[in-house]
Every structure is written in structure tokens, then in C-alpha cells.
Amino acid sequence: MKARTNEADRLSLGYFFPAGKTNFVYSDEAARRVPEMERRPLLELARTAEEVGFDSLFIADNWSGHQRVAEKFGHQSPAFHAPLLAMALLTVTERIGVISTFHTTHHKPAHVARMGATLDAFSEGRWGWNIVTGFSADEAALFGEEFVEHDKRYDMAAEFVDIVKRLWSEEEPISVDGQYYRTKGRIKVPRPVQKPHPLLVSAGASDAGLAFAARHCDNLVTLANSVDGLNKVGNKLAAITEQNGRSVGLCPFSLALIRDEEGRAEEEFEGLLKSLNVEATREIAADVLGSIESASSMFNKMGSEEAAMAFGGGGSVLKLIGTPRQVAEQLIALKQQTATRNILINFPLWSSQELKTFSRVLPYLQEAGIWTPPSERNWSW
């Protein structure tokens, strides 16, 4: 079973598993250079991540959107349904955790409780839930539902998660007649192996999102492209958790490109940026911002090239680009200067060979005392 650490000076490493041929950097060259999103490359990637020393795999997911051009070129596409992909990855690995996305707004609590319990029990306690409410009117329309405004979605999610936790933990039938959900009964065994429940994470920097994470989650996944930006989120989260007595880890997104020759990784990354697909980025921005009109407004205001670079060139995440030593120094500084407990690392040129470049970073982290090999410790999450 995946144990959780209380060692605040240690860093847990998560691999942001490909949710499409490209994520964060919508480069046509990157899409051409990575493997196809097929069974063998993806299963090999999961096994390699475990071999390298990553603690977890993180699978992002959404349901619908405007992404016609993005789908054609492989940007944030194709994306396998996260919980189904999670079962496949858990089946071919032995130690690594798998965090998969489940939406609350478009499911019922019993759905997630049963599927999550199955994933956790089958994997012997290696599953985590990335709780998302959904932010797209297109997703709501797909399910024949009215679009729910932002803060209300988090109120609904709070009630949803409370019910799921009860279905996981209570042996006797429960009866809930809530503001948003009703349920009566119990789910069949198996129940989750992890106690008191599987790892719960969420991403959201709004006041409602932070309040939700502070109450319900073990980690807050966050977008920030600098130490200062990350500390702003961390300070706001700490102020809330100080009041409720909980401890929630900070988990930033990042992207990594590692080369032995100094300057080579930076040069290669700049090359990827030269082939950013502006129209695909505009489509993806429309889904994130909620409408094609919002995306068009942003692109018109900033100019297409600048907006594409900001939104589709990794502008919103931390960049770990350089030699193994340089990347290690960035991670050590991040650990020393922020409340980061976990980091999600995406490789824009993902492949098993690319993932192995991170192996050369780990000895520096171990020497600095912020990381130890999973085989030498009894915790992971």
C-alpha cells in the first residue's frame, strides 16, 4: 500500500502522464517526435517511470471541447479516459501510484465510489483521485445538463466527496438527502485499501478552489511559473489550513527537457517553440477559458503569436530545462524556497528514453537530502 509522508523536507516525484501527444507545449514538431498514443508505448512509459524512481503517474482528463485542429495534430489529443487508462497502468506496474481524474459535476457519488474502490483495491492501495468539477459548457451539454457557475460547482463537489468518503468507509447503508445529491444504501466490496481513504488531490487557485482543497484534499495541484507565484498560492493555502488544522501539500506542474551538453536543452526547447500551432492553442484556450469568444478576445488583445506563446509554450508552468545538475539545482531551490511537497513533471518530447534522462538528476537530489529512492523508504505519496 502507498504510504504518505510527514517528512516536510522530502520531495515526492510525479510524472504528468501524456494526456495527448502534447501537453503545455503545443508544438507540431513535438507531436511529430513523440510516440503514437497506443497501448505498447504507453504501457512501456508507465514501467519506465517506475524504473526511474517516480512515485506516481498523474492522468489529466476532460470530456469535450472545440479541439478540431488540436485533435488533427495531436495537441492534448488523443486522450484516453483517465480511470480506464489508470487500470491498465496499474496492471503493468508494481509500486508506482496512479492518480486519475474523475469529474464530480457529471457523475453520481456512487459511480466514483465504486470505480475508485475497485482501482484502489485491485492495485493494493496505489490509486489517487484528481477531483475536478469541470469548467466547460460543452462538457455540461454533452451530459444534457445546464452549465453550473464556478462557486456552486465547488459546493456540489464538497457534498459529493463527503458522500464518496462515507460510501468508502461505512459498513452499514447510508442515507443522504443533501442539497445536491441523494443516495441510500451501500456499495459492494471491495473497499479502498488506503486509510482513511485514497489520496485526494485537486487543482484550483480560486478562493472556492483553495477552500475546497483545504477541507478535502491531501495535495493542491497548481499552475505557477515562478517561485514567487508558487509562494503566493502556498501562502493563501496555508492561511486556510491553519484555521482548520489540516495539512495540504503543494504540487506544482512543470515541464522538463534534460540534456548532458550545456545549452543544448535550452536550444532544443526554443526550437520546439518555433512550431507552436496557433490555431490549436486557440482551441485549447477556448476550453480552458470557457468559450471560443473568451479565447478570441485574449488572442486579439495580446496578438496571436504572443498569446500562443503564453498559453501554448509552457508559459504557465515551471520549466526544468538544462543539464542534469542544472535541473537538480532548480528542484533543490524549489524545495528550499517553497512549500512544495510533490511536483508533477511533464516531458514535452516524451518517450521511455526521454524519461530516462531524469535518472541523471536523481543522484543530485539524493545528495542534497531531499529525495531517497523508493526502495529505501516506506512512503511515496
Short mmCIF file of C-alpha atoms in Angstrom, two decimals:
data_model
loop_
_atom_site.label_atom_id
_atom_site.label_comp_id
_atom_site.label_asym_id
_atom_site.label_seq_id
_atom_site.Cartn_x
_atom_site.Cartn_y
_atom_site.Cartn_z
CA MET A 1 0.00 0.00 0.00
CA LYS A 2 1.19 3.53 -0.77
CA ALA A 3 2.13 5.22 2.50
CA ARG A 4 2.07 9.01 2.91
CA THR A 5 4.96 11.04 4.22
CA ASN A 6 5.01 13.56 7.01
CA GLU A 7 8.61 14.42 6.18
CA ALA A 8 8.25 18.00 5.01
CA ASP A 9 11.87 18.18 3.84
CA ARG A 10 11.38 15.41 1.26
CA LEU A 11 10.18 15.70 -2.32
CA SER A 12 7.77 13.28 -3.97
CA LEU A 13 8.04 12.99 -7.75
CA GLY A 14 5.02 12.66 -10.01
CA TYR A 15 5.11 12.07 -13.74
CA PHE A 16 2.44 14.00 -15.66
CA PHE A 17 1.45 11.17 -17.96
CA PRO A 18 0.73 12.17 -21.58
CA ALA A 19 -2.93 13.15 -22.00
CA GLY A 20 -2.45 13.53 -25.73
CA LYS A 21 0.69 13.73 -27.83
CA THR A 22 1.46 17.18 -26.42
CA ASN A 23 0.55 18.95 -23.19
CA PHE A 24 1.52 22.50 -22.16
CA VAL A 25 3.69 22.95 -25.31
CA TYR A 26 1.55 22.66 -28.44
CA SER A 27 4.42 22.26 -30.85
CA ASP A 28 3.88 20.45 -34.14
CA GLU A 29 7.49 19.30 -34.05
CA ALA A 30 6.99 17.81 -30.59
CA ALA A 31 3.86 16.00 -31.80
CA ARG A 32 5.85 14.52 -34.70
CA ARG A 33 8.70 13.37 -32.48
CA VAL A 34 6.79 11.59 -29.71
CA PRO A 35 5.41 8.04 -30.00
CA GLU A 36 1.85 7.32 -31.02
CA MET A 37 -0.72 7.25 -28.24
CA GLU A 38 -1.06 3.48 -28.39
CA ARG A 39 -1.05 0.62 -25.93
CA ARG A 40 2.56 -0.56 -26.13
CA PRO A 41 4.31 2.85 -25.89
CA LEU A 42 2.05 3.95 -23.02
CA LEU A 43 2.48 0.77 -21.00
CA GLU A 44 6.24 0.90 -21.56
CA LEU A 45 6.20 4.53 -20.39
CA ALA A 46 4.50 3.59 -17.11
CA ARG A 47 7.00 0.80 -16.46
CA THR A 48 9.91 3.15 -17.25
CA ALA A 49 8.59 5.80 -14.86
CA GLU A 50 8.53 3.21 -12.10
CA GLU A 51 12.03 2.03 -13.00
CA VAL A 52 13.41 5.59 -12.98
CA GLY A 53 12.06 6.29 -9.49
CA PHE A 54 8.88 8.34 -9.91
CA ASP A 55 6.36 7.93 -7.10
CA SER A 56 3.23 8.46 -9.13
CA LEU A 57 1.65 8.96 -12.54
CA PHE A 58 -0.93 11.72 -12.95
CA ILE A 59 -3.60 11.41 -15.66
CA ALA A 60 -5.46 14.60 -16.57
CA ASP A 61 -8.76 14.38 -18.43
CA ASN A 62 -11.73 16.28 -19.84
CA TRP A 63 -14.74 15.26 -21.88
CA SER A 64 -15.47 17.66 -24.70
CA GLY A 65 -14.41 20.87 -26.38
CA HIS A 66 -13.64 22.85 -29.51
CA GLN A 67 -10.47 20.95 -30.40
CA ARG A 68 -10.79 20.09 -34.11
CA VAL A 69 -7.34 21.34 -35.20
CA ALA A 70 -5.78 20.21 -31.93
CA GLU A 71 -7.11 16.68 -32.50
CA LYS A 72 -5.76 16.63 -36.05
CA PHE A 73 -2.21 17.49 -34.92
CA GLY A 74 -2.22 15.59 -31.62
CA HIS A 75 -2.22 18.53 -29.22
CA GLN A 76 -3.78 17.47 -25.92
CA SER A 77 -5.16 14.62 -28.02
CA PRO A 78 -5.96 11.76 -28.28
CA ALA A 79 -6.80 11.35 -24.61
CA PHE A 80 -7.84 8.01 -23.16
CA HIS A 81 -10.48 8.12 -20.42
CA ALA A 82 -8.45 8.53 -17.23
CA PRO A 83 -9.91 5.83 -14.94
CA LEU A 84 -9.81 3.20 -17.69
CA LEU A 85 -6.22 4.10 -18.58
CA ALA A 86 -5.37 4.04 -14.86
CA MET A 87 -6.43 0.40 -14.55
CA ALA A 88 -4.20 -0.54 -17.49
CA LEU A 89 -1.19 1.25 -16.00
CA LEU A 90 -1.76 -0.20 -12.55
CA THR A 91 -1.90 -3.68 -14.06
CA VAL A 92 1.60 -3.49 -15.61
CA THR A 93 3.33 -1.85 -12.62
CA GLU A 94 4.06 -2.95 -9.06
CA ARG A 95 4.92 0.09 -6.93
CA ILE A 96 4.10 3.37 -8.64
CA GLY A 97 0.87 5.18 -7.76
CA VAL A 98 -1.63 6.28 -10.41
CA ILE A 99 -3.75 9.40 -9.91
CA SER A 100 -6.69 9.61 -12.29
CA THR A 101 -9.20 12.36 -12.94
CA PHE A 102 -12.89 11.91 -12.12
CA HIS A 103 -15.37 14.74 -12.61
CA THR A 104 -17.89 15.38 -9.86
CA THR A 105 -20.40 17.56 -11.72
CA HIS A 106 -21.21 14.97 -14.38
CA HIS A 107 -21.23 11.81 -12.24
CA LYS A 108 -23.05 10.49 -9.20
CA PRO A 109 -21.17 9.77 -5.95
CA ALA A 110 -21.87 6.03 -6.15
CA HIS A 111 -20.19 5.88 -9.59
CA VAL A 112 -16.92 7.30 -8.32
CA ALA A 113 -17.08 5.44 -5.00
CA ARG A 114 -17.40 2.06 -6.73
CA MET A 115 -14.86 2.72 -9.50
CA GLY A 116 -12.36 4.30 -7.11
CA ALA A 117 -12.68 1.46 -4.63
CA THR A 118 -12.08 -1.03 -7.43
CA LEU A 119 -8.98 0.79 -8.64
CA ASP A 120 -7.52 1.11 -5.14
CA ALA A 121 -8.26 -2.42 -4.01
CA PHE A 122 -7.11 -4.03 -7.27
CA SER A 123 -3.82 -2.08 -7.16
CA GLU A 124 -3.27 -2.83 -3.45
CA GLY A 125 -3.57 0.80 -2.47
CA ARG A 126 -1.87 2.63 -5.34
CA TRP A 127 -4.73 4.79 -6.67
CA GLY A 128 -5.41 8.50 -6.20
CA TRP A 129 -8.31 10.71 -7.27
CA ASN A 130 -7.80 14.04 -9.02
CA ILE A 131 -11.09 15.76 -8.17
CA VAL A 132 -12.29 18.15 -10.86
CA THR A 133 -15.64 19.88 -11.18
CA GLY A 134 -15.42 20.55 -14.92
CA PHE A 135 -15.30 24.08 -16.29
CA SER A 136 -16.72 23.75 -19.79
CA ALA A 137 -20.24 24.45 -21.01
CA ASP A 138 -19.54 21.93 -23.78
CA GLU A 139 -19.00 19.22 -21.17
CA ALA A 140 -22.28 20.08 -19.48
CA ALA A 141 -24.09 19.99 -22.83
CA LEU A 142 -22.59 16.58 -23.59
CA PHE A 143 -24.32 15.22 -20.50
CA GLY A 144 -27.56 17.07 -21.24
CA GLU A 145 -27.04 19.33 -18.24
CA GLU A 146 -27.21 23.06 -17.63
CA PHE A 147 -23.85 24.75 -17.08
CA VAL A 148 -23.25 25.36 -13.35
CA GLU A 149 -21.46 28.50 -12.23
CA HIS A 150 -18.00 28.24 -10.68
CA ASP A 151 -18.51 28.50 -6.91
CA LYS A 152 -21.64 26.37 -6.95
CA ARG A 153 -19.67 23.58 -8.65
CA TYR A 154 -17.31 23.52 -5.66
CA ASP A 155 -20.25 23.46 -3.22
CA MET A 156 -21.59 20.48 -5.14
CA ALA A 157 -18.16 18.83 -5.16
CA ALA A 158 -17.85 19.18 -1.39
CA GLU A 159 -21.14 17.35 -0.84
CA PHE A 160 -20.15 14.79 -3.50
CA VAL A 161 -16.82 13.97 -1.82
CA ASP A 162 -18.40 13.71 1.62
CA ILE A 163 -20.78 11.06 0.27
CA VAL A 164 -18.00 9.16 -1.52
CA LYS A 165 -15.94 9.05 1.67
CA ARG A 166 -18.91 7.66 3.57
CA LEU A 167 -19.59 5.02 0.93
CA TRP A 168 -15.94 4.00 1.18
CA SER A 169 -15.75 3.84 4.96
CA GLU A 170 -19.15 2.93 6.41
CA GLU A 171 -20.20 -0.70 6.55
CA GLU A 172 -23.89 -0.02 7.15
CA PRO A 173 -26.12 1.55 4.48
CA ILE A 174 -26.07 5.33 4.44
CA SER A 175 -28.96 7.68 3.76
CA VAL A 176 -28.25 11.15 2.41
CA ASP A 177 -30.80 13.73 1.27
CA GLY A 178 -28.46 16.59 0.52
CA GLN A 179 -28.78 19.91 -1.22
CA TYR A 180 -27.42 18.46 -4.48
CA TYR A 181 -27.26 14.67 -4.13
CA ARG A 182 -29.39 11.88 -2.70
CA THR A 183 -28.27 8.34 -2.04
CA LYS A 184 -29.41 5.43 0.08
CA GLY A 185 -27.56 2.18 0.58
CA ARG A 186 -24.01 0.89 0.41
CA ILE A 187 -21.55 -0.14 -2.27
CA LYS A 188 -20.36 -3.71 -2.61
CA VAL A 189 -16.91 -4.71 -1.50
CA PRO A 190 -14.07 -4.30 -2.27
CA ARG A 191 -13.48 -1.06 -0.43
CA PRO A 192 -10.33 1.08 -0.76
CA VAL A 193 -7.18 -0.30 0.81
CA GLN A 194 -5.76 3.10 1.76
CA LYS A 195 -6.96 4.51 5.06
CA PRO A 196 -8.78 6.70 5.81
CA HIS A 197 -9.25 6.99 2.04
CA PRO A 198 -7.25 7.04 -1.22
CA LEU A 199 -5.09 10.06 -1.99
CA LEU A 200 -7.25 13.04 -2.94
CA VAL A 201 -5.91 15.95 -4.97
CA SER A 202 -7.47 18.91 -6.75
CA ALA A 203 -6.35 21.87 -8.81
CA GLY A 204 -7.83 25.31 -8.35
CA ALA A 205 -6.37 28.66 -7.33
CA SER A 206 -9.67 30.50 -6.88
CA ASP A 207 -10.95 31.19 -3.37
CA ALA A 208 -13.55 28.45 -3.78
CA GLY A 209 -10.96 26.03 -5.17
CA LEU A 210 -8.49 26.69 -2.36
CA ALA A 211 -11.19 26.33 0.28
CA PHE A 212 -12.25 23.01 -1.24
CA ALA A 213 -8.67 21.67 -1.32
CA ALA A 214 -8.03 22.85 2.24
CA ARG A 215 -11.04 20.92 3.51
CA HIS A 216 -10.97 17.75 1.41
CA CYS A 217 -7.63 17.11 -0.29
CA ASP A 218 -4.15 15.85 0.50
CA ASN A 219 -2.46 17.85 -2.26
CA LEU A 220 -3.24 21.01 -4.20
CA VAL A 221 -2.05 20.80 -7.80
CA THR A 222 -1.30 24.29 -9.03
CA LEU A 223 -0.15 26.32 -12.01
CA ALA A 224 2.70 28.71 -11.30
CA ASN A 225 5.69 29.62 -13.44
CA SER A 226 7.94 31.03 -10.70
CA VAL A 227 8.89 30.61 -7.06
CA ASP A 228 7.08 33.86 -6.24
CA GLY A 229 3.91 32.70 -7.96
CA LEU A 230 4.02 29.38 -6.19
CA ASN A 231 4.56 31.04 -2.81
CA LYS A 232 1.54 33.27 -3.33
CA VAL A 233 -0.64 30.19 -3.77
CA GLY A 234 1.10 28.39 -0.92
CA ASN A 235 0.62 31.28 1.49
CA LYS A 236 -3.09 31.54 0.72
CA LEU A 237 -3.49 27.79 1.18
CA ALA A 238 -1.53 27.83 4.46
CA ALA A 239 -3.73 30.60 5.86
CA ILE A 240 -6.81 28.43 5.31
CA THR A 241 -5.34 25.15 6.57
CA GLU A 242 -4.01 26.89 9.67
CA GLN A 243 -7.61 27.60 10.60
CA ASN A 244 -8.90 24.07 10.04
CA GLY A 245 -5.85 22.21 11.36
CA ARG A 246 -5.21 20.23 8.18
CA SER A 247 -2.02 19.83 6.16
CA VAL A 248 -2.28 20.03 2.37
CA GLY A 249 0.77 19.56 0.17
CA LEU A 250 1.62 21.96 -2.63
CA CYS A 251 2.13 20.26 -6.00
CA PRO A 252 3.14 22.45 -8.99
CA PHE A 253 3.03 21.48 -12.65
CA SER A 254 6.34 21.60 -14.53
CA LEU A 255 7.91 20.54 -17.81
CA ALA A 256 11.36 19.05 -18.23
CA LEU A 257 13.91 18.86 -21.01
CA ILE A 258 17.29 17.49 -19.92
CA ARG A 259 20.46 17.20 -21.98
CA ASP A 260 24.04 16.47 -20.90
CA GLU A 261 25.62 19.22 -23.01
CA GLU A 262 25.24 22.69 -21.50
CA GLY A 263 22.90 24.90 -23.52
CA ARG A 264 21.57 22.03 -25.63
CA ALA A 265 18.27 21.63 -23.77
CA GLU A 266 17.53 25.36 -23.98
CA GLU A 267 18.33 25.35 -27.69
CA GLU A 268 16.09 22.35 -28.30
CA PHE A 269 13.23 23.89 -26.37
CA GLU A 270 13.48 27.13 -28.36
CA GLY A 271 13.30 25.01 -31.49
CA LEU A 272 10.04 23.47 -30.32
CA LEU A 273 8.55 26.91 -29.74
CA LYS A 274 9.13 27.81 -33.39
CA SER A 275 6.47 25.31 -34.45
CA LEU A 276 3.70 26.23 -32.00
CA ASN A 277 0.32 25.57 -33.56
CA VAL A 278 -1.52 28.86 -33.03
CA GLU A 279 -4.97 27.64 -34.06
CA ALA A 280 -4.75 24.52 -31.90
CA THR A 281 -3.64 26.67 -28.98
CA ARG A 282 -6.60 28.98 -29.55
CA GLU A 283 -8.97 25.99 -29.40
CA ILE A 284 -7.45 24.64 -26.19
CA ALA A 285 -7.53 28.12 -24.67
CA ALA A 286 -11.23 28.31 -25.51
CA ASP A 287 -11.90 25.18 -23.49
CA VAL A 288 -9.85 26.39 -20.52
CA LEU A 289 -11.32 29.91 -20.60
CA GLY A 290 -14.85 28.63 -21.12
CA SER A 291 -15.69 29.82 -24.62
CA ILE A 292 -14.22 30.45 -28.04
CA GLU A 293 -15.18 34.12 -27.61
CA SER A 294 -13.01 34.45 -24.49
CA ALA A 295 -10.07 32.85 -26.29
CA SER A 296 -10.52 35.07 -29.35
CA SER A 297 -10.62 38.13 -27.12
CA MET A 298 -7.35 37.13 -25.44
CA PHE A 299 -5.64 36.40 -28.76
CA ASN A 300 -6.85 39.66 -30.27
CA LYS A 301 -5.72 41.67 -27.27
CA MET A 302 -2.26 40.09 -26.97
CA GLY A 303 -1.70 39.24 -30.64
CA SER A 304 -1.80 35.67 -31.91
CA GLU A 305 1.90 34.88 -31.58
CA GLU A 306 2.27 36.33 -28.08
CA ALA A 307 -0.92 34.65 -26.85
CA ALA A 308 0.10 31.32 -28.35
CA MET A 309 3.50 31.58 -26.67
CA ALA A 310 1.97 32.46 -23.30
CA PHE A 311 -0.73 29.80 -23.41
CA GLY A 312 0.78 27.08 -25.58
CA GLY A 313 4.51 27.49 -24.97
CA GLY A 314 4.62 26.28 -21.38
CA GLY A 315 4.22 29.81 -20.08
CA SER A 316 2.01 28.80 -17.16
CA VAL A 317 4.25 26.11 -15.63
CA LEU A 318 7.69 25.77 -14.08
CA LYS A 319 10.42 24.91 -16.56
CA LEU A 320 13.13 22.39 -15.70
CA ILE A 321 15.41 22.86 -18.69
CA GLY A 322 19.15 22.28 -18.73
CA THR A 323 21.77 19.73 -17.75
CA PRO A 324 21.03 17.14 -15.06
CA ARG A 325 22.91 19.24 -12.50
CA GLN A 326 21.11 22.44 -13.51
CA VAL A 327 17.70 20.79 -13.29
CA ALA A 328 18.60 19.30 -9.91
CA GLU A 329 19.65 22.74 -8.65
CA GLN A 330 16.28 24.13 -9.74
CA LEU A 331 14.44 21.40 -7.86
CA ILE A 332 16.56 21.81 -4.75
CA ALA A 333 15.95 25.57 -4.76
CA LEU A 334 12.23 24.97 -5.28
CA LYS A 335 12.13 22.66 -2.28
CA GLN A 336 14.10 25.09 -0.12
CA GLN A 337 12.18 28.22 -1.09
CA THR A 338 8.58 26.95 -1.29
CA ALA A 339 6.18 24.59 0.48
CA THR A 340 6.33 22.12 -2.42
CA ARG A 341 5.93 18.51 -1.31
CA ASN A 342 5.27 16.97 -4.70
CA ILE A 343 5.99 18.07 -8.25
CA LEU A 344 4.31 16.91 -11.45
CA ILE A 345 6.80 16.73 -14.31
CA ASN A 346 5.74 16.66 -17.96
CA PHE A 347 8.21 15.83 -20.74
CA PRO A 348 7.25 17.65 -23.97
CA LEU A 349 9.25 15.10 -26.01
CA TRP A 350 8.01 12.14 -24.04
CA SER A 351 9.25 8.61 -24.65
CA SER A 352 10.81 5.96 -22.47
CA GLN A 353 14.27 7.14 -23.50
CA GLU A 354 13.37 10.76 -22.69
CA LEU A 355 12.05 9.74 -19.31
CA LYS A 356 15.33 8.01 -18.51
CA THR A 357 17.16 11.35 -18.80
CA PHE A 358 15.66 12.18 -15.41
CA SER A 359 17.65 9.33 -13.85
CA ARG A 360 20.74 11.54 -14.08
CA VAL A 361 19.04 14.22 -11.95
CA LEU A 362 18.21 11.95 -9.02
CA PRO A 363 21.72 11.45 -7.55
CA TYR A 364 21.98 15.23 -7.03
CA LEU A 365 18.61 15.28 -5.25
CA GLN A 366 19.67 12.37 -3.08
CA GLU A 367 22.95 14.05 -2.20
CA ALA A 368 21.04 17.20 -1.22
CA GLY A 369 18.86 15.13 1.13
CA ILE A 370 15.51 15.98 -0.47
CA TRP A 371 14.90 12.62 -2.16
CA THR A 372 15.63 8.97 -1.50
CA PRO A 373 14.98 6.00 -3.81
CA PRO A 374 11.57 4.41 -3.25
CA SER A 375 13.26 1.10 -2.45
CA GLU A 376 14.92 2.71 0.59
CA ARG A 377 11.83 4.23 2.23
CA ASN A 378 8.33 3.29 3.36
CA TRP A 379 6.44 6.23 1.92
CA SER A 380 5.58 7.57 -1.52
CA TRP A 381 2.60 9.92 -1.73
#
